[in-house]
PDB file of N, CA and C in Angstrom:
ATOM      1  N   MET A   1     110.456  49.923 104.430  1.00 91.00           N
ATOM      2  CA  MET A   1     110.007  51.366 103.185  1.00 91.00           C
ATOM      3  C   MET A   1     110.517  50.936 102.359  1.00 91.00           C
ATOM      4  N   THR A   2     110.074  51.268 101.089  1.00 93.00           N
ATOM      5  CA  THR A   2     111.180  50.607  99.769  1.00 93.00           C
ATOM      6  C   THR A   2     111.604  52.252  99.911  1.00 93.00           C
ATOM      7  N   HIS A   3     112.532  51.723  98.635  1.00 94.00           N
ATOM      8  CA  HIS A   3     112.817  52.983  97.977  1.00 94.00           C
ATOM      9  C   HIS A   3     112.290  54.110  97.565  1.00 94.00           C
ATOM     10  N   LYS A   4     111.099  52.908  96.987  1.00 93.00           N
ATOM     11  CA  LYS A   4     110.086  53.967  96.004  1.00 93.00           C
ATOM     12  C   LYS A   4     109.535  54.626  96.749  1.00 93.00           C
ATOM     13  N   THR A   5     108.974  53.994  97.980  1.00 95.00           N
ATOM     14  CA  THR A   5     108.067  54.935  98.985  1.00 95.00           C
ATOM     15  C   THR A   5     108.768  55.988  99.346  1.00 95.00           C
ATOM     16  N   LYS A   6     110.348  56.108  99.888  1.00 96.00           N
ATOM     17  CA  LYS A   6     110.840  57.354 100.342  1.00 96.00           C
ATOM     18  C   LYS A   6     110.751  58.231  99.554  1.00 96.00           C
ATOM     19  N   TRP A   7     111.320  58.000  98.106  1.00 96.00           N
ATOM     20  CA  TRP A   7     111.054  58.699  96.988  1.00 96.00           C
ATOM     21  C   TRP A   7     110.107  59.454  97.253  1.00 96.00           C
ATOM     22  N   LEU A   8     108.936  58.737  97.219  1.00 96.00           N
ATOM     23  CA  LEU A   8     107.360  59.451  96.864  1.00 96.00           C
ATOM     24  C   LEU A   8     107.410  60.219  98.111  1.00 96.00           C
ATOM     25  N   LEU A   9     108.314  59.978  99.482  1.00 97.00           N
ATOM     26  CA  LEU A   9     107.837  60.957 100.615  1.00 97.00           C
ATOM     27  C   LEU A   9     108.678  62.553 100.585  1.00 97.00           C
ATOM     28  N   PHE A  10     110.205  61.896 100.378  1.00 98.00           N
ATOM     29  CA  PHE A  10     110.854  62.667 100.923  1.00 98.00           C
ATOM     30  C   PHE A  10     111.165  64.395  99.549  1.00 98.00           C
ATOM     31  N   ALA A  11     110.850  63.961  98.647  1.00 97.00           N
ATOM     32  CA  ALA A  11     110.729  64.407  97.272  1.00 97.00           C
ATOM     33  C   ALA A  11     109.118  65.949  97.805  1.00 97.00           C
ATOM     34  N   PRO A  12     108.498  65.508  97.408  1.00 98.00           N
ATOM     35  CA  PRO A  12     107.127  66.070  97.897  1.00 98.00           C
ATOM     36  C   PRO A  12     107.737  67.207  98.819  1.00 98.00           C
ATOM     37  N   LEU A  13     107.705  66.077 100.525  1.00 98.00           N
ATOM     38  CA  LEU A  13     107.797  67.156 101.126  1.00 98.00           C
ATOM     39  C   LEU A  13     109.221  68.343 101.299  1.00 98.00           C
ATOM     40  N   GLY A  14     109.840  67.867 100.966  1.00 98.00           N
ATOM     41  CA  GLY A  14     111.439  68.848 100.897  1.00 98.00           C
ATOM     42  C   GLY A  14     111.076  69.742  99.791  1.00 98.00           C
ATOM     43  N   LEU A  15     110.384  69.548  98.687  1.00 98.00           N
ATOM     44  CA  LEU A  15     109.785  70.922  97.509  1.00 98.00           C
ATOM     45  C   LEU A  15     108.433  71.670  98.952  1.00 98.00           C
ATOM     46  N   ALA A  16     107.805  71.467  99.678  1.00 98.00           N
ATOM     47  CA  ALA A  16     107.069  72.100 100.472  1.00 98.00           C
ATOM     48  C   ALA A  16     108.205  72.805 101.596  1.00 98.00           C
ATOM     49  N   THR A  17     108.480  72.351 102.033  1.00 98.00           N
ATOM     50  CA  THR A  17     109.427  73.028 103.059  1.00 98.00           C
ATOM     51  C   THR A  17     110.383  73.977 102.409  1.00 98.00           C
ATOM     52  N   ILE A  18     111.170  73.694 101.267  1.00 98.00           N
ATOM     53  CA  ILE A  18     111.944  74.477 100.353  1.00 98.00           C
ATOM     54  C   ILE A  18     110.871  75.960 100.087  1.00 98.00           C
ATOM     55  N   GLY A  19     109.501  75.752 100.071  1.00 98.00           N
ATOM     56  CA  GLY A  19     108.978  76.726  99.768  1.00 98.00           C
ATOM     57  C   GLY A  19     108.738  77.777 101.242  1.00 98.00           C
ATOM     58  N   ALA A  20     108.120  76.537 102.029  1.00 98.00           N
ATOM     59  CA  ALA A  20     107.744  77.469 103.262  1.00 98.00           C
ATOM     60  C   ALA A  20     109.637  78.457 103.722  1.00 98.00           C
ATOM     61  N   GLY A  21     110.183  77.695 103.570  1.00 98.00           N
ATOM     62  CA  GLY A  21     111.465  78.500 104.160  1.00 98.00           C
ATOM     63  C   GLY A  21     111.633  79.350 103.060  1.00 98.00           C
ATOM     64  N   ALA A  22     111.541  79.096 101.610  1.00 98.00           N
ATOM     65  CA  ALA A  22     111.968  81.041 101.172  1.00 98.00           C
ATOM     66  C   ALA A  22     110.865  81.594 101.794  1.00 98.00           C
ATOM     67  N   SER A  23     109.688  81.456 102.103  1.00 98.00           N
ATOM     68  CA  SER A  23     108.643  82.605 102.157  1.00 98.00           C
ATOM     69  C   SER A  23     109.104  82.992 103.222  1.00 98.00           C
ATOM     70  N   MET A  24     109.635  82.420 104.356  1.00 98.00           N
ATOM     71  CA  MET A  24     110.337  82.812 105.674  1.00 98.00           C
ATOM     72  C   MET A  24     111.306  83.646 105.564  1.00 98.00           C
ATOM     73  N   VAL A  25     111.923  83.117 104.686  1.00 97.00           N
ATOM     74  CA  VAL A  25     113.239  84.171 103.905  1.00 97.00           C
ATOM     75  C   VAL A  25     112.840  85.617 103.958  1.00 97.00           C
ATOM     76  N   HIS A  26     111.404  85.819 103.017  1.00 98.00           N
ATOM     77  CA  HIS A  26     111.187  87.220 102.282  1.00 98.00           C
ATOM     78  C   HIS A  26     110.506  87.307 103.517  1.00 98.00           C
ATOM     79  N   TRP A  27     109.601  86.670 104.707  1.00 97.00           N
ATOM     80  CA  TRP A  27     109.133  86.970 105.820  1.00 97.00           C
ATOM     81  C   TRP A  27     110.343  88.254 106.900  1.00 97.00           C
ATOM     82  N   ALA A  28     111.538  87.278 106.940  1.00 97.00           N
ATOM     83  CA  ALA A  28     112.450  87.633 108.211  1.00 97.00           C
ATOM     84  C   ALA A  28     113.041  89.353 107.172  1.00 97.00           C
ATOM     85  N   GLY A  29     113.861  89.779 106.092  1.00 96.00           N
ATOM     86  CA  GLY A  29     113.887  90.496 105.841  1.00 96.00           C
ATOM     87  C   GLY A  29     112.617  91.372 105.625  1.00 96.00           C
ATOM     88  N   HIS A  30     111.444  91.235 105.096  1.00 97.00           N
ATOM     89  CA  HIS A  30     110.240  92.422 105.702  1.00 97.00           C
ATOM     90  C   HIS A  30     110.773  92.852 106.783  1.00 97.00           C
ATOM     91  N   LEU A  31     110.340  91.961 108.083  1.00 97.00           N
ATOM     92  CA  LEU A  31     111.015  92.228 109.501  1.00 97.00           C
ATOM     93  C   LEU A  31     111.972  93.507 109.784  1.00 97.00           C
ATOM     94  N   LYS A  32     112.921  93.068 109.074  1.00 95.00           N
ATOM     95  CA  LYS A  32     114.095  93.810 108.986  1.00 95.00           C
ATOM     96  C   LYS A  32     113.664  95.202 107.928  1.00 95.00           C
ATOM     97  N   ASP A  33     113.039  95.620 107.482  1.00 96.00           N
ATOM     98  CA  ASP A  33     112.952  96.495 106.223  1.00 96.00           C
ATOM     99  C   ASP A  33     111.785  97.094 107.212  1.00 96.00           C
ATOM    100  N   GLN A  34     111.546  96.514 108.205  1.00 96.00           N
ATOM    101  CA  GLN A  34     110.054  97.445 108.977  1.00 96.00           C
ATOM    102  C   GLN A  34     110.810  98.193 110.720  1.00 96.00           C
ATOM    103  N   GLN A  35     112.047  97.243 110.227  1.00 94.00           N
ATOM    104  CA  GLN A  35     112.643  98.083 111.607  1.00 94.00           C
ATOM    105  C   GLN A  35     112.641  97.553 112.798  1.00 94.00           C
ATOM    106  N   VAL A  36     112.021  96.455 113.078  1.00 95.00           N
ATOM    107  CA  VAL A  36     111.688  95.745 113.848  1.00 95.00           C
ATOM    108  C   VAL A  36     112.889  95.654 114.899  1.00 95.00           C
ATOM    109  N   PRO A  37     113.193  95.188 116.293  1.00 97.00           N
ATOM    110  CA  PRO A  37     114.432  95.351 117.277  1.00 97.00           C
ATOM    111  C   PRO A  37     115.128  94.188 116.197  1.00 97.00           C
ATOM    112  N   PRO A  38     116.639  93.853 116.277  1.00 96.00           N
ATOM    113  CA  PRO A  38     117.325  93.007 115.326  1.00 96.00           C
ATOM    114  C   PRO A  38     117.441  91.938 115.979  1.00 96.00           C
ATOM    115  N   ALA A  39     116.887  91.492 116.946  1.00 97.00           N
ATOM    116  CA  ALA A  39     117.270  90.528 118.515  1.00 97.00           C
ATOM    117  C   ALA A  39     116.008  89.638 117.280  1.00 97.00           C
ATOM    118  N   ARG A  40     114.485  90.561 117.021  1.00 97.00           N
ATOM    119  CA  ARG A  40     113.341  89.514 116.651  1.00 97.00           C
ATOM    120  C   ARG A  40     113.567  89.247 114.679  1.00 97.00           C
ATOM    121  N   TRP A  41     114.213  90.221 113.807  1.00 96.00           N
ATOM    122  CA  TRP A  41     114.025  89.732 112.379  1.00 96.00           C
ATOM    123  C   TRP A  41     116.016  88.537 112.242  1.00 96.00           C
ATOM    124  N   LEU A  42     117.001  88.380 113.095  1.00 97.00           N
ATOM    125  CA  LEU A  42     117.771  88.014 113.732  1.00 97.00           C
ATOM    126  C   LEU A  42     117.153  86.329 114.187  1.00 97.00           C
ATOM    127  N   ALA A  43     116.360  86.007 114.525  1.00 98.00           N
ATOM    128  CA  ALA A  43     116.062  85.048 114.844  1.00 98.00           C
ATOM    129  C   ALA A  43     114.846  84.255 113.996  1.00 98.00           C
ATOM    130  N   ALA A  44     114.235  85.488 113.198  1.00 97.00           N
ATOM    131  CA  ALA A  44     113.046  85.097 112.598  1.00 97.00           C
ATOM    132  C   ALA A  44     114.139  84.680 110.962  1.00 97.00           C
ATOM    133  N   GLY A  45     115.063  84.939 110.748  1.00 97.00           N
ATOM    134  CA  GLY A  45     115.852  84.686 109.533  1.00 97.00           C
ATOM    135  C   GLY A  45     116.747  83.447 109.620  1.00 97.00           C
ATOM    136  N   THR A  46     117.040  83.291 111.332  1.00 98.00           N
ATOM    137  CA  THR A  46     117.787  81.963 111.577  1.00 98.00           C
ATOM    138  C   THR A  46     116.616  80.718 111.389  1.00 98.00           C
ATOM    139  N   ALA A  47     115.461  80.930 111.817  1.00 98.00           N
ATOM    140  CA  ALA A  47     114.625  80.378 111.635  1.00 98.00           C
ATOM    141  C   ALA A  47     114.740  79.556 110.101  1.00 98.00           C
ATOM    142  N   ALA A  48     114.258  81.056 109.903  1.00 98.00           N
ATOM    143  CA  ALA A  48     114.154  80.675 107.797  1.00 98.00           C
ATOM    144  C   ALA A  48     115.130  80.050 107.419  1.00 98.00           C
ATOM    145  N   LEU A  49     116.149  80.381 107.627  1.00 98.00           N
ATOM    146  CA  LEU A  49     117.828  79.113 107.232  1.00 98.00           C
ATOM    147  C   LEU A  49     117.194  78.140 107.593  1.00 98.00           C
ATOM    148  N   LEU A  50     116.811  77.340 108.581  1.00 98.00           N
ATOM    149  CA  LEU A  50     116.921  76.385 109.329  1.00 98.00           C
ATOM    150  C   LEU A  50     115.764  75.715 107.874  1.00 98.00           C
ATOM    151  N   VAL A  51     115.069  75.759 108.253  1.00 98.00           N
ATOM    152  CA  VAL A  51     113.584  75.945 107.196  1.00 98.00           C
ATOM    153  C   VAL A  51     114.203  75.160 105.759  1.00 98.00           C
ATOM    154  N   LEU A  52     114.680  76.112 105.090  1.00 98.00           N
ATOM    155  CA  LEU A  52     114.841  75.883 104.258  1.00 98.00           C
ATOM    156  C   LEU A  52     116.200  75.019 104.031  1.00 98.00           C
ATOM    157  N   ASN A  53     117.415  75.397 104.899  1.00 98.00           N
ATOM    158  CA  ASN A  53     118.190  74.043 104.474  1.00 98.00           C
ATOM    159  C   ASN A  53     117.776  73.248 104.683  1.00 98.00           C
ATOM    160  N   THR A  54     116.529  72.560 105.497  1.00 98.00           N
ATOM    161  CA  THR A  54     115.919  71.002 105.675  1.00 98.00           C
ATOM    162  C   THR A  54     115.203  70.512 104.374  1.00 98.00           C
ATOM    163  N   GLY A  55     114.700  71.232 104.204  1.00 98.00           N
ATOM    164  CA  GLY A  55     114.021  71.328 102.604  1.00 98.00           C
ATOM    165  C   GLY A  55     114.742  71.192 102.017  1.00 98.00           C
ATOM    166  N   LEU A  56     115.971  71.337 101.280  1.00 98.00           N
ATOM    167  CA  LEU A  56     117.247  71.038 100.595  1.00 98.00           C
ATOM    168  C   LEU A  56     117.258  69.928 100.627  1.00 98.00           C
ATOM    169  N   SER A  57     117.876  69.355 102.217  1.00 98.00           N
ATOM    170  CA  SER A  57     118.115  67.671 102.881  1.00 98.00           C
ATOM    171  C   SER A  57     117.129  67.259 102.559  1.00 98.00           C
ATOM    172  N   LEU A  58     116.035  67.354 102.982  1.00 98.00           N
ATOM    173  CA  LEU A  58     114.894  65.927 102.501  1.00 98.00           C
ATOM    174  C   LEU A  58     114.557  65.913 100.859  1.00 98.00           C
ATOM    175  N   PHE A  59     114.931  67.258  99.998  1.00 98.00           N
ATOM    176  CA  PHE A  59     114.499  66.747  98.924  1.00 98.00           C
ATOM    177  C   PHE A  59     116.062  66.213  98.133  1.00 98.00           C
ATOM    178  N   GLY A  60     117.348  66.297  98.830  1.00 98.00           N
ATOM    179  CA  GLY A  60     118.445  65.557  98.254  1.00 98.00           C
ATOM    180  C   GLY A  60     117.993  64.343  98.646  1.00 98.00           C
ATOM    181  N   ARG A  61     117.680  63.732  99.932  1.00 98.00           N
ATOM    182  CA  ARG A  61     117.220  62.594 100.265  1.00 98.00           C
ATOM    183  C   ARG A  61     116.534  62.017  99.334  1.00 98.00           C
ATOM    184  N   GLY A  62     115.303  62.979  98.866  1.00 97.00           N
ATOM    185  CA  GLY A  62     114.170  62.415  97.437  1.00 97.00           C
ATOM    186  C   GLY A  62     114.956  61.717  96.705  1.00 97.00           C
ATOM    187  N   VAL A  63     115.998  62.311  96.248  1.00 97.00           N
ATOM    188  CA  VAL A  63     116.713  62.536  94.878  1.00 97.00           C
ATOM    189  C   VAL A  63     118.025  61.296  95.226  1.00 97.00           C
ATOM    190  N   VAL A  64     118.248  61.212  95.914  1.00 97.00           N
ATOM    191  CA  VAL A  64     119.390  59.760  96.606  1.00 97.00           C
ATOM    192  C   VAL A  64     118.224  58.431  96.315  1.00 97.00           C
ATOM    193  N   GLU A  65     117.438  58.416  96.944  1.00 96.00           N
ATOM    194  CA  GLU A  65     116.111  57.467  96.712  1.00 96.00           C
ATOM    195  C   GLU A  65     115.400  57.296  95.232  1.00 96.00           C
ATOM    196  N   LYS A  66     115.460  58.094  94.540  1.00 95.00           N
ATOM    197  CA  LYS A  66     115.214  57.571  93.402  1.00 95.00           C
ATOM    198  C   LYS A  66     116.222  56.996  92.294  1.00 95.00           C
ATOM    199  N   VAL A  67     117.385  57.807  93.276  1.00 94.00           N
ATOM    200  CA  VAL A  67     118.763  56.660  92.452  1.00 94.00           C
ATOM    201  C   VAL A  67     118.548  55.773  92.688  1.00 94.00           C
ATOM    202  N   LEU A  68     118.568  55.272  93.947  1.00 94.00           N
ATOM    203  CA  LEU A  68     118.877  53.765  94.693  1.00 94.00           C
ATOM    204  C   LEU A  68     117.484  52.652  94.103  1.00 94.00           C
ATOM    205  N   HIS A  69     116.382  53.711  93.885  1.00 94.00           N
ATOM    206  CA  HIS A  69     115.120  52.786  93.025  1.00 94.00           C
ATOM    207  C   HIS A  69     115.547  52.411  92.155  1.00 94.00           C
ATOM    208  N   GLU A  70     116.005  52.782  91.011  1.00 92.00           N
ATOM    209  CA  GLU A  70     115.984  52.756  89.431  1.00 92.00           C
ATOM    210  C   GLU A  70     117.210  52.209  89.259  1.00 92.00           C
ATOM    211  N   VAL A  71     118.267  52.085  90.286  1.00 91.00           N
ATOM    212  CA  VAL A  71     119.576  51.273  89.799  1.00 91.00           C
ATOM    213  C   VAL A  71     118.958  49.879  90.443  1.00 91.00           C
ATOM    214  N   ARG A  72     118.447  49.594  91.760  1.00 89.00           N
ATOM    215  CA  ARG A  72     117.442  48.355  91.795  1.00 89.00           C
ATOM    216  C   ARG A  72     116.383  47.940  91.014  1.00 89.00           C
ATOM    217  N   GLU A  73     115.630  48.868  90.697  1.00 85.00           N
ATOM    218  CA  GLU A  73     114.703  47.880  89.389  1.00 85.00           C
ATOM    219  C   GLU A  73     115.016  47.984  87.991  1.00 85.00           C
ATOM    220  N   ASN A  74     115.959  48.799  87.377  1.00 82.00           N
ATOM    221  CA  ASN A  74     115.896  48.942  86.219  1.00 82.00           C
ATOM    222  C   ASN A  74     118.329  48.413  86.296  1.00 82.00           C
ATOM    223  N   PRO A  75     118.546  47.451  86.897  1.00 75.00           N
ATOM    224  CA  PRO A  75     120.189  47.051  86.350  1.00 75.00           C
ATOM    225  C   PRO A  75     120.172  47.161  85.005  1.00 75.00           C
ATOM    226  N   ARG A  76     121.231  47.733  84.507  1.00 75.00           N
ATOM    227  CA  ARG A  76     121.584  47.230  82.970  1.00 75.00           C
ATOM    228  C   ARG A  76     122.646  46.914  83.278  1.00 75.00           C
ATOM    229  N   SER A  77     122.709  45.991  82.447  1.00 54.00           N
ATOM    230  CA  SER A  77     124.688  46.055  82.284  1.00 54.00           C
ATOM    231  C   SER A  77     125.471  46.531  80.862  1.00 54.00           C
ATOM    232  N   TYR A  78     126.797  47.246  81.371  1.00 47.00           N
ATOM    233  CA  TYR A  78     127.541  47.942  80.722  1.00 47.00           C
ATOM    234  C   TYR A  78     128.302  47.181  79.943  1.00 47.00           C
TER     235      TYR A  78
END
C-alpha cells in the first residue's frame, strides 16, 4: 500500500472517529447529568475517551503518511 493510499485511508477515518468519540463524550456527560449509576457513566466515559484517542492516533498516522508521500514524491534539493 502506498503512502498516498494510507493517507487517504487514515485521515478521513481518523476524523470520523474523532467526531464519534466527541459525541460519545457528550453522551457520557449527559448520563452523569441524568444521575445514572456511576459505573454506567464511568464506563461510557472511558469508552468515549478510548474512541476519541483512537481517532487522534488514526488522524496523526494520516498526517505522517501525507508527509512521507510528499517527501518521496516531491524531493527538493536545498
